[in-house]
Phi, psi and omega in degrees: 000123199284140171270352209205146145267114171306153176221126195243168174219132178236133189251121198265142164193146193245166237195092181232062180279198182268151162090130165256134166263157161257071178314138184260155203287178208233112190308205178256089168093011195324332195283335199288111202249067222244138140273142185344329178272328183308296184324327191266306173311330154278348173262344156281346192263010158295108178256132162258141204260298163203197183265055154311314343300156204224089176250182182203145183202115225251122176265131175241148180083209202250185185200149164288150158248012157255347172277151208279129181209209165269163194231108160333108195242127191244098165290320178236151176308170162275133205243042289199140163222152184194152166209145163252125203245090195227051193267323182271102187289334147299008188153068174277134181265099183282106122184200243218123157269118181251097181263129202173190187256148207301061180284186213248115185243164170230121147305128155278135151235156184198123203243082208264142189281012149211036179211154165269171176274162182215159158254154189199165168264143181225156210233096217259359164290333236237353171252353211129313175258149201258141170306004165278321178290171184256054231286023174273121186091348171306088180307352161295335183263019156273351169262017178309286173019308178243054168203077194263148185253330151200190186177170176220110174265166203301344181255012176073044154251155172223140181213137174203172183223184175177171220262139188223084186304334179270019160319169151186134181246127182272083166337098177306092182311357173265349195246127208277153189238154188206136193290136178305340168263323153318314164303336156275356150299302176294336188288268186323347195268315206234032174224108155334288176215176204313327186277353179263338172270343178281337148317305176313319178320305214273338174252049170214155191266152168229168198249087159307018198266151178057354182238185190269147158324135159225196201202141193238135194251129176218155228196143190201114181306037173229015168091007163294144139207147176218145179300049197284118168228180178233110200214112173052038143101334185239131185273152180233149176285023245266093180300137163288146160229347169264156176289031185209165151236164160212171173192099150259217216230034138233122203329128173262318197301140178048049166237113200272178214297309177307318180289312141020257185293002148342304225272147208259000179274333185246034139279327204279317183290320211267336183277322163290301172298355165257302172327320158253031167069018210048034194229159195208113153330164178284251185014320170253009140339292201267349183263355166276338134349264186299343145332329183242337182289155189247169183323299192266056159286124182240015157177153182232115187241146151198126204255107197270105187287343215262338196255319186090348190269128193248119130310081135359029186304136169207167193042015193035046196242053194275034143272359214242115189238171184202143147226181190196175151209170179266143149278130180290149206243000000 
């Protein structure tokens, strides 16, 4: 049962980092657990939104989140800034800078018949396509599913990561393994709140091979939020106790505040978001956003836990706005 329709407004910026990923190519649908009409219905419901290229696209029937696909692969780090702003419990905020090289992107929405639903961003190099293709009818785009870089489900959890070069994970041999990008598809499928995606964390191993370490930020519309990082091999936890969170790519568990603010994308955050008490406009949300983006951002979301309504930015052209909404079912 959906608690929201979602509503996204996409807002356009662009992206020129440094460094290239090397995506592994994608079989043609390996995740898709669709009969031939769910399937011909989700490669129909692809729309381009503009010429980032920008699509949205509605998955319909079910998917493996255990079946073997693609995996993010990395030369260089993901340079991510993300925050939770949940000091106005009436209007908690997610959100999220995806800094990387100038892809191809997707809106998801995806409704799976034993999971909630959700919306999430994919990164559409990581199936395969290059901004020159065309993806229509393109059974690769059936593994989007398993590859949300961030998101928000229907119970006003939210999740995203960025890159933590000093991560390191030891593998429990009692514990099921899972890709650092796949963990947040069971987080969005099968988790309520902050404390139910941190379980799914604690009973998995995650696999950092071919891309960069990360580290994750998570958020619930009752105002939870926590910190997952991997340190010296074992993972740790850091709950919120302030009406804010912030998080970019250098480790926070057991690092105090002042050291912190070293690093200046989360000085610029953590100094706006204390100042007001966590609390953020839709609007100054996304200008907080911009505040931190860099030459390669290559989209800025921000995810209304209370509401479903999600902001878009791509290409940094963040007059330009599109909406839409899911129906609620």
């Amino acid at each position: 049962m959906r608690r929201f329709g979602f509503v996204l407004l996409l807002v356009l910026a662009s992206c020129t980092p440094a460094g290239s990923p090397s995506p592994s190519p994608s079989a043609a649908g390996t995740a898709s657990r669709q009969s031939a009409a769910e399937a011909e219905a989700t490669l129909a419901s692809l729309r381009r939104v503009d010429d980032l290229p920008l699509y949205e696209m509605t998955y319909t029937g079910d998917y493996e989140t255990a079946a073997p696909g693609p995996a993010p692969t990395a030369a260089a780090p993901f340079g991510c800034s993300l925050f939770a702003a949940l000091g106005d419990r009436s209007r908690p905020v997610f959100g999220r800078n995806f800094d990387w090289d100038p892809n191809p992107a997707l809106v998801l929405r995806a409704d799976p018949p034993d999971g909630h639903a959700s919306i999430s961003l994919v990164d559409l190099r990581y199936l395969g396509f290059s901004a020159a293709d065309d993806p229509r009818g393109d059974r690769r785009l059936l593994d989007a599913p398993l590859l949300p870089f961030d998101g928000l489900n229907e119970r006003g959890l939210a999740v995203g990561m960025a890159a933590d070069e000093s991560a390191h994970s030891v593998p429990d041999p009692a514990k099921p393994t899972v890709g650092s990008v796949r963990i947040l598809r069971l987080v969005l499928d099968q988790a309520a709140t902050v404390d139910e995606a941190l379980a799914i964390f604690a009973r998995h191993n995650l696999d950092f091979t071919g891309g960069p370490p990360l580290h994750y930020l998570l958020a619930d519309a009752s105002g939870a939020s926590a910190l997952v990082e991997y340190t010296d091999g074992h993972q740790r936890v850091e709950r919120g106790t302030a009406p804010w969170r912030a998080l970019t790519n250098v480790p926070l568990a057991g690092v105090g505040e002042q050291e912190r603010r070293h690093d200046r994308r989360y000085r610029v955050l953590a100094d706006a978001l204390s100042a007001s008490g966590g609390t953020v406009t839709e609007a100054g949300a996304m200008d907080l956003l911009r505040s931190v983006a860099q030459p390669h951002t290559r989209w800025s979301v921000t995810y209304d836990l209370a509401t479903g309504q999600v902001r878009v930015v791509a290409g940094q052209r963040w007059q330009t706005v599109y909406g839409f909404r899911q129906p609620v079912g």
